[in-house]
Coordinates of C-alpha atoms and ligand atoms in Angstrom, one line a residue:
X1 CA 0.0 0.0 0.0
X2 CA 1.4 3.3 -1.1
X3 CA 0.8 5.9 2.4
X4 CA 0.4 9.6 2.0
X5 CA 2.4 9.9 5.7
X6 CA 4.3 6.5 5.8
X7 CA 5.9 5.3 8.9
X8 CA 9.4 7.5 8.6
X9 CA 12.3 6.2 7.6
X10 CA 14.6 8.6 9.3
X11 CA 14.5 11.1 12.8
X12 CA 15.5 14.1 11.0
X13 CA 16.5 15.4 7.6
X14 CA 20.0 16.7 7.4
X15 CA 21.3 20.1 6.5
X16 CA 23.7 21.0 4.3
X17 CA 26.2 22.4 7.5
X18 CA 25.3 18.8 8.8
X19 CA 28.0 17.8 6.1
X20 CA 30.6 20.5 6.4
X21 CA 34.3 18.7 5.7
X22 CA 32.7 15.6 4.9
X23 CA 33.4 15.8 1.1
X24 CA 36.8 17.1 2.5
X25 CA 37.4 14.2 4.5
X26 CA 36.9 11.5 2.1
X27 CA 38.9 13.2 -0.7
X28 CA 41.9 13.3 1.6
X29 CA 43.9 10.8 2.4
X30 CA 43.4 11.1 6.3
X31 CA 42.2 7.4 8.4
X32 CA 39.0 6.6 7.8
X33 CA 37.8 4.8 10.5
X34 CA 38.5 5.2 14.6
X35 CA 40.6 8.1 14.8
X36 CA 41.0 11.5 15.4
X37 CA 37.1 12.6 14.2
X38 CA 35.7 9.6 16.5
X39 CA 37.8 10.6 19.5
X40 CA 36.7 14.3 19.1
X41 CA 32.9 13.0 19.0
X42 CA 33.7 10.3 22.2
X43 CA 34.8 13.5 23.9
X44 CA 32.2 16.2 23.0
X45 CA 29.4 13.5 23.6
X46 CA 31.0 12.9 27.4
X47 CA 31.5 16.7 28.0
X48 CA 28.0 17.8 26.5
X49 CA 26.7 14.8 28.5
X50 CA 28.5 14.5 31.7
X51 CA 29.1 11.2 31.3
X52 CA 32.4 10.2 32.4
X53 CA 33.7 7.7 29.5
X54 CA 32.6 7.3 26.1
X55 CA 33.4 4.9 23.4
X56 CA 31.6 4.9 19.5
X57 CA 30.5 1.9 18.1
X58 CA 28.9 0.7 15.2
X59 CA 25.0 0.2 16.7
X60 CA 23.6 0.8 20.0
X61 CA 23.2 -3.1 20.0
X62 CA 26.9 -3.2 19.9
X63 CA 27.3 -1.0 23.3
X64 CA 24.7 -3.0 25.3
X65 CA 26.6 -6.5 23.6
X66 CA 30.4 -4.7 25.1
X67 CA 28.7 -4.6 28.5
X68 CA 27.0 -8.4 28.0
X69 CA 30.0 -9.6 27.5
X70 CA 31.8 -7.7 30.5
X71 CA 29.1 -8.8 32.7
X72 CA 29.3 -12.5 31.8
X73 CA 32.8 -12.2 32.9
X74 CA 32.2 -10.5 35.9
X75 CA 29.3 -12.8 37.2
X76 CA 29.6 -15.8 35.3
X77 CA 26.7 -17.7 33.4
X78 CA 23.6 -17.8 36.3
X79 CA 23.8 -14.3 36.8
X80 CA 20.0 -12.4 36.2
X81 CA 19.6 -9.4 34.1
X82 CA 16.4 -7.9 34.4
X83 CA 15.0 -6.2 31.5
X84 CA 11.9 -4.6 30.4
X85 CA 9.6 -7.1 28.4
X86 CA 8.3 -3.7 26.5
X87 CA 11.3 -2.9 24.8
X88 CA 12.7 -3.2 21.4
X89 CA 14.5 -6.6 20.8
X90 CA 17.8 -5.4 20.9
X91 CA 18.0 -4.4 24.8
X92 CA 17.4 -8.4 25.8
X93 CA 19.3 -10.2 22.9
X94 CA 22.7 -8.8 23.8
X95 CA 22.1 -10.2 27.2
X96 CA 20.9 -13.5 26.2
X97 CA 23.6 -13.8 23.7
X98 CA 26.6 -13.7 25.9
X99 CA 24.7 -16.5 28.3
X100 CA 23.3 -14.4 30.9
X101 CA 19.9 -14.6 32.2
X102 CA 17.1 -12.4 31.1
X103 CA 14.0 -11.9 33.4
X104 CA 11.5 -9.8 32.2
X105 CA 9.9 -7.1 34.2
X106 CA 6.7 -5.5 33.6
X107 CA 6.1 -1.7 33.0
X108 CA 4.5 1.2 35.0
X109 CA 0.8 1.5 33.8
X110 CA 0.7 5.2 33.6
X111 CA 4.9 5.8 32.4
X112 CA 4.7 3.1 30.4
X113 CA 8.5 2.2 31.5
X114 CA 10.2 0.5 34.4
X115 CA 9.6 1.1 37.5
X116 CA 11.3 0.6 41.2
X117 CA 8.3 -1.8 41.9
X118 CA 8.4 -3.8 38.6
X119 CA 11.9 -4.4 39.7
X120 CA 11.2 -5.2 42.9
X121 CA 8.6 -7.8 42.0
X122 CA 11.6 -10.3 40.1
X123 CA 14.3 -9.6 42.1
X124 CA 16.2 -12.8 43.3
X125 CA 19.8 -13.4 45.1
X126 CA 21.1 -14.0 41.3
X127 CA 20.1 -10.7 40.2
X128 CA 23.5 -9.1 39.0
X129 CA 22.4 -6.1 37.1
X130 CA 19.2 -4.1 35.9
X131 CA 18.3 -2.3 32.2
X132 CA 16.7 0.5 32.7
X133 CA 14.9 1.4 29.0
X134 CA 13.9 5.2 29.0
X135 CA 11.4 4.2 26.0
X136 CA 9.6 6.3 23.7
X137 CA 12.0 9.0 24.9
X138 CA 10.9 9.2 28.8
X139 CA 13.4 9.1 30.6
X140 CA 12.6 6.6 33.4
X141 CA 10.5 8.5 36.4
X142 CA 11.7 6.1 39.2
X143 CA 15.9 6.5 37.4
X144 CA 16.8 8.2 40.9
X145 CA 15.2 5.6 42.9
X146 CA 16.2 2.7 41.2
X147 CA 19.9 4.1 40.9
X148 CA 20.0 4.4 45.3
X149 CA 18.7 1.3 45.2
X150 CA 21.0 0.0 42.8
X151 CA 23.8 0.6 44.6
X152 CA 22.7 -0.1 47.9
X153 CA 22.2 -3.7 46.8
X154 CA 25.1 -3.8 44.8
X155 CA 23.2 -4.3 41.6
X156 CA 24.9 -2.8 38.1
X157 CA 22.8 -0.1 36.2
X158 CA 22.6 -0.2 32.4
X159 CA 20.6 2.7 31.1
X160 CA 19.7 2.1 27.4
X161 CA 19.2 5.5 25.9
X162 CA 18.7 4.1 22.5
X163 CA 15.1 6.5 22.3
X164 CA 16.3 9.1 24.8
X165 CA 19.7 12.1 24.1
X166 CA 19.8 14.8 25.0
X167 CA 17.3 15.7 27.7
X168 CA 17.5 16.1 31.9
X169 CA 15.9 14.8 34.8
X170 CA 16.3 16.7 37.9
X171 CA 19.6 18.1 36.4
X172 CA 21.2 15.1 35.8
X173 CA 21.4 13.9 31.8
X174 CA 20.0 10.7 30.6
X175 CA 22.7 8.2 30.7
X176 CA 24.4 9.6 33.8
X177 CA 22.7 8.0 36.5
X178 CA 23.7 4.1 35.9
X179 CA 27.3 2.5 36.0
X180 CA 26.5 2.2 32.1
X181 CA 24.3 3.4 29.5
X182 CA 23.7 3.1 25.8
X183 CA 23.3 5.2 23.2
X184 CA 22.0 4.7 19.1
X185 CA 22.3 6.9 16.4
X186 CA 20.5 5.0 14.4
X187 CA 18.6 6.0 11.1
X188 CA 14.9 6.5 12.8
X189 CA 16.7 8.4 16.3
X190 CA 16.5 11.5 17.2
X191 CA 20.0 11.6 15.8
X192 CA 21.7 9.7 13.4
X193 CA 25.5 9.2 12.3
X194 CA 24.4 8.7 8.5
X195 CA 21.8 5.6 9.3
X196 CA 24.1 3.5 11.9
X197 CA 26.0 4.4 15.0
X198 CA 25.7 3.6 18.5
X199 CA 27.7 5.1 22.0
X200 CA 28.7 3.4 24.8
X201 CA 29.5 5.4 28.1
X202 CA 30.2 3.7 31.5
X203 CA 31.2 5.3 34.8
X204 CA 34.5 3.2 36.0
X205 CA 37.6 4.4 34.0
X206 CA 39.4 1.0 35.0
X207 CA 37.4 -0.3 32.2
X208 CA 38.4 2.0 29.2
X209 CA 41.2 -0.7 28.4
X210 CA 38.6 -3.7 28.9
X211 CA 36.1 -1.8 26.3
X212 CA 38.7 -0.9 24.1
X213 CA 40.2 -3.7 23.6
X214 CA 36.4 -5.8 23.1
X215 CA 35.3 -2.9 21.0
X216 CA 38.4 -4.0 18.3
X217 CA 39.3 -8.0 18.3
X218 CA 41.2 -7.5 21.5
X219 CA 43.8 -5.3 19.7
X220 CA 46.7 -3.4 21.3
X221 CA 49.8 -1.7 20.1
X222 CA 53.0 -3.4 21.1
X223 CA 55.4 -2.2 23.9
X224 CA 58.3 -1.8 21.7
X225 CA 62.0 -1.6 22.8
X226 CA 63.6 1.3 21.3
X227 CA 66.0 -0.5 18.9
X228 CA 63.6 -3.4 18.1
X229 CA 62.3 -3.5 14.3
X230 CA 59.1 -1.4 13.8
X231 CA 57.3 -4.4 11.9
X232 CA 58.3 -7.2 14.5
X233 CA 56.8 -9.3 15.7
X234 CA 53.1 -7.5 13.9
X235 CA 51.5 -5.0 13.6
X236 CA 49.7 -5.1 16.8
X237 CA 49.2 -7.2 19.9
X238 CA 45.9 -9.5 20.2
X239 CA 44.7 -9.7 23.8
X240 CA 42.7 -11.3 26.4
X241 CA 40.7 -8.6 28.1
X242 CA 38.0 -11.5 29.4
X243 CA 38.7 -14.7 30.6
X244 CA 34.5 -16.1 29.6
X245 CA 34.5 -13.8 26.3
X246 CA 35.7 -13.3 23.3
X247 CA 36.1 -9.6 21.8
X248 CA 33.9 -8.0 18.3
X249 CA 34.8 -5.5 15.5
X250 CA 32.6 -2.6 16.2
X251 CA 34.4 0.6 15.5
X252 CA 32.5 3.9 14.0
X253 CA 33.7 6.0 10.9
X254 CA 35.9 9.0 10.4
X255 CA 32.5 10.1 8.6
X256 CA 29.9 9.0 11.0
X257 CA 31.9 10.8 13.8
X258 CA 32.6 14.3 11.7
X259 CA 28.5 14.1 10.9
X260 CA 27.7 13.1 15.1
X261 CA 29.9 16.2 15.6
X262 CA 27.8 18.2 13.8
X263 CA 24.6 17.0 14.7
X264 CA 25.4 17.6 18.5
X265 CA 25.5 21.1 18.5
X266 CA 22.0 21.2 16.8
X267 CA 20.5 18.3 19.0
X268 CA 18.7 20.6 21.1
X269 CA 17.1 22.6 18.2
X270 CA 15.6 19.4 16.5
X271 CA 14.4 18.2 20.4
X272 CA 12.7 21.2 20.5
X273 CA 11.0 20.7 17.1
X274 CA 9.7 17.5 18.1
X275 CA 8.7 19.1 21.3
X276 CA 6.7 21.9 20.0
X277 CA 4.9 19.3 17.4
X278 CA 3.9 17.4 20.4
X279 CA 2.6 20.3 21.9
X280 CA 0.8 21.8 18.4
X281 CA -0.7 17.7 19.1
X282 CA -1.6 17.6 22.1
X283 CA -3.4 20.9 22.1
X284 CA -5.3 19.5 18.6
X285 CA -6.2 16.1 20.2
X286 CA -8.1 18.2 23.4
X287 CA -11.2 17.3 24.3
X288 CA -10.5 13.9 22.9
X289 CA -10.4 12.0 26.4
X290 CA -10.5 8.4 24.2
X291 CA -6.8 8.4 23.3
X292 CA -4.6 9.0 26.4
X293 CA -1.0 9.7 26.1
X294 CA 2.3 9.5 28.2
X295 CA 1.7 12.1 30.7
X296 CA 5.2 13.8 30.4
X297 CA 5.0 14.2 26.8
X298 CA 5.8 17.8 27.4
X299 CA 8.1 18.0 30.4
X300 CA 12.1 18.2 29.8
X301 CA 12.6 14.8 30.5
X302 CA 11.0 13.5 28.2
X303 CA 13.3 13.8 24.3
X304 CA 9.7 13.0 21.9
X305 CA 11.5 10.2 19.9
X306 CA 7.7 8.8 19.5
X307 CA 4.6 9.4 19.7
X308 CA 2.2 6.7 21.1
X309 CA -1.5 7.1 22.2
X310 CA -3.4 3.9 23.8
X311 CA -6.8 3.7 24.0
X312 CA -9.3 2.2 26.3
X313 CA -10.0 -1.5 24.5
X314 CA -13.3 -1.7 26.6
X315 CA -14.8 1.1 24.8
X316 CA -13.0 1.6 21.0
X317 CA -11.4 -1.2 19.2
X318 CA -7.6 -0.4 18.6
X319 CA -7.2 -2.1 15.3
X320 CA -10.2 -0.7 13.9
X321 CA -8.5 2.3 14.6
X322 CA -5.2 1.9 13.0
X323 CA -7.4 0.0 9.6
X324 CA -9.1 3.3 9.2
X325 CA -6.0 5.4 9.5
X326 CA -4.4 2.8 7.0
X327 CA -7.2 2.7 4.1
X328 CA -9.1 6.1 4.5
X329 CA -6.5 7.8 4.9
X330 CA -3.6 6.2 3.9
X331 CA -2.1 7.2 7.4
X332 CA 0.8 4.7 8.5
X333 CA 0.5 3.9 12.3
X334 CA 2.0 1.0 13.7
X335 CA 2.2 -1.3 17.4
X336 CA 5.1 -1.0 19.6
X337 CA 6.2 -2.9 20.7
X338 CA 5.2 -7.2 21.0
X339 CA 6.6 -7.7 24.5
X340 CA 9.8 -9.4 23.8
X341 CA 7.9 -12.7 25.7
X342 CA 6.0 -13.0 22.7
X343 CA 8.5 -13.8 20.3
X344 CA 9.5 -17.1 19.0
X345 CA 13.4 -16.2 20.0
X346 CA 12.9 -15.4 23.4
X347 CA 10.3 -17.9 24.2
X348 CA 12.5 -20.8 23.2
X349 CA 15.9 -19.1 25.1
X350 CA 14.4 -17.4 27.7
X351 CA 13.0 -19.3 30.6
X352 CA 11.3 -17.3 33.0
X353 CA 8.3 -16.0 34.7
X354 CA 5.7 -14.1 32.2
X355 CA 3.3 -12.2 34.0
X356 CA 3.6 -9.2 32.5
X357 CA 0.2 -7.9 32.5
X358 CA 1.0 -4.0 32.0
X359 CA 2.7 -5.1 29.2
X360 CA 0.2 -7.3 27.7
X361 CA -2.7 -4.1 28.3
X362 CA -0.2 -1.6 26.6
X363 CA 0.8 -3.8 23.4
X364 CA -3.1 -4.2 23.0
X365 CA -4.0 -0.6 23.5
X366 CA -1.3 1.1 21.8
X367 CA -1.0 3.0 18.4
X368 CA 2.2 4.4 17.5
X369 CA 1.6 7.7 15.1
X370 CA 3.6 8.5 12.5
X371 CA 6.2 11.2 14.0
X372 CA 10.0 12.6 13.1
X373 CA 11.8 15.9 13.4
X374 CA 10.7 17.2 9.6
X375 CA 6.7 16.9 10.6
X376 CA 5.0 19.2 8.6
X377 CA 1.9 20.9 10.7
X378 CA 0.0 19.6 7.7
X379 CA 0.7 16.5 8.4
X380 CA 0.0 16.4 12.2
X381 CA -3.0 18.3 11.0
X382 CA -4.2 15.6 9.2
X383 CA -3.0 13.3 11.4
X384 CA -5.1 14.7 14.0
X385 CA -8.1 14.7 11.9
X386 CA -8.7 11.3 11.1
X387 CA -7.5 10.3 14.7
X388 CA -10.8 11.6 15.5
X389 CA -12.7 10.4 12.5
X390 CA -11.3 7.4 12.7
X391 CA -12.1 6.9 17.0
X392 CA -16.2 7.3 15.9
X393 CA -15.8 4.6 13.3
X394 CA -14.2 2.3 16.2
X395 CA -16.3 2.9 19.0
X396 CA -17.8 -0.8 20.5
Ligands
LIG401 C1 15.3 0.7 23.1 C2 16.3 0.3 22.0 N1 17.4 -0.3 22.4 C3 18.4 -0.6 21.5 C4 18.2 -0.3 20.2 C5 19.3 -0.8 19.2 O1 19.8 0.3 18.5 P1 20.7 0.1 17.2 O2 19.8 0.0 16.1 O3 21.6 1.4 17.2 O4 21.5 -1.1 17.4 C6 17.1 0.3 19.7 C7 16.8 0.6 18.3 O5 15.7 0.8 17.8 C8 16.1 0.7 20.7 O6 14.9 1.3 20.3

């Protein structure tokens, strides 16, 4: 079906100054991967941040798999990870991957995210570590909470910012309350390094070495004695920075970087697009009490990298909804996301506890509008509109 507002393919357009020394950079004969551009964009991202160590990588999914892996070290193969069941795939797989133990927790009815007393509900003594997912760009209400509590049991803190950059919650940056937190600058974020891209920041600078060196097949340069040949005995060192795992290839571009660069000193501009569009929404969809939205769509803490409405299942019928966005007006809304329970991969890996009933209510309520950074107003207009057309069609 051809869409008159498809489900966007990217966050945000780019701008010609987006690209400055791009075309310079390629045509020279400078590295072009992992070097000076991606150090300068590690270091701007902590500093803009406050986040105390930074390393690029190739996905967001590659971060969270760097801190997998450190973890099955650290706490061997029964540790327990909780995770969010209502997330996107990638959080839990990087988990199950390197052997640990994923337990789902359920989400807060009215945040939609984790919460201090999901957590509590699955904690056991073989809980290691919790992944906090600030989804749909919220940052987590109960991140303070959960980060005391964190440490006063010892627990690890991954925040996955994948949805979330940029924003504050009582003046602390997403990303800065955990031991480690993930970022992705992925095609449909808020901000993308030219379709792919991901961050990893972590609080401990003992590990820099660790991530380094798992971040590039183990690789280190040689301590060389002065008068011993340049080219002996290789190029470079391979290491063992893990005794239980085994290192990946997931360095970022010269280009990716030089583009991140440039996109961070904008970030806030195009968060504040999204915001206001959100706010031009929300002030259309009034006196409209069927859909119901995250209440802190509009506060600071909350970067608008969706834009999902639920409705009350008793009273209109969600797909109903979506079909007459779809074929009267050729409106692309989607569901997100199938709690992670659900899929064939998790069900057959993942052995654990599935009462999840927020989760469950949210995945059958939801509808996930159509929303990037170059919204036109006739778009949300329209959008709007047939919201409304479309709820009388779908009443029960
Ligand atoms: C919550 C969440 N975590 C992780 C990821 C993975 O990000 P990437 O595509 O950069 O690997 C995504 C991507 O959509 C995400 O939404």
């Amino acid at each position: 079906m051809k869409f008159e507002i498809p489900w966007p393919a990217r966050g945000h357009n780019f701008i010609p100054s987006d690209l400055d020394g791009l075309q310079d950079l390629l045509l020279s004969e400078a590295p072009m991967t992992n070097s000076s551009f991606v150090e300068q964009f590690e270091r701007t991202f902590c500093s803009k941040f406050d986040l105390k160590n930074c390393l690029a990588t190739m996905s967001c999914a590659h971060a969270l798999d760097l801190i997998a892996l450190y973890f099955r070290d650290l706490y061997g193969e029964n540790a327990e990870i909780i995770i969010p069941a209502h997330t996107y795939c990638a959080t839990a797989i990087a988990f199950g991957r390197a052997g640990l133990k994923v337990v789902w927790a359920d989400i807060d009815e009215t945040s939609k995210v984790i919460s201090m007393e999901t957590i509590k509900k699955v904690i056991t003594k073989n809980t290691r570590a919790v992944v906090v997912v600030h989804l749909y760009g919220l940052i987590a209400p109960d991140i303070c909470k959960i980060a005391e509590y964190c440490t006063s049991k010892g627990l690890a803190l991954v925040e996955d910012c994948a949805q979330c950059i940029g924003v504050v919650r009582e003046n602390q940056y997403v990303g800065a309350f955990g031991d480690f937190a993930t970022f992705s600058f992925h095609a449909q974020k808020n901000m993308t390094t030219l379709g792919e891209g991901g961050m990893l920041s972590f609080k401990d600078p003992g590990l820099v070495g660790v991530f380094r060196g798992l971040r590039l097949n183990g690789h280190r340069g040689y301590e060389r004695d002065i008068d011993q040949p340049y080219w002996l005995p290789a190029m470079t060192d391979v290491c063992e920075d893990l005794k239980a795992s085994w290192p990946l290839k997931s360095t970022m571009t010269e280009a990716q970087a030089l583009v991140g660069l440039r996109l961070l000193d904008r970030l806030e501009a195009m968060n504040k697009k999204r915001k206001d569009d959100v706010m031009l929404f929300m002030n259309m969809m009034k006196g409209c009490p069927d859909f119901k939205f995250q209440p802190s769509l509009l506060a600071e803490s909350h970067a608008n990298h969706l834009l999902p409405i639920w409705v009350d299942t008793k009273r209109v019928s969600r797909d109903r909804v979506i079909e007459y966005l779809s074929s009267k007006a050729k409106i692309q809304a989607i569901i997100q996301y199938h709690p992670l329970h659900h899929y064939e991969l998790f069900k057959n890996k993942t052995n654990c506890a599935t009462d999840l009933p927020v989760s469950e209510i949210s995945y059958d309520s939801m509808i996930s509008l159509p929303f990037w950074e170059g919204q036109t107003h006739d778009d949300l207009n329209k959008i709007t509109q047939h919201l409304k057309l479309g709820l009388k069609e779908s009443m029960l």
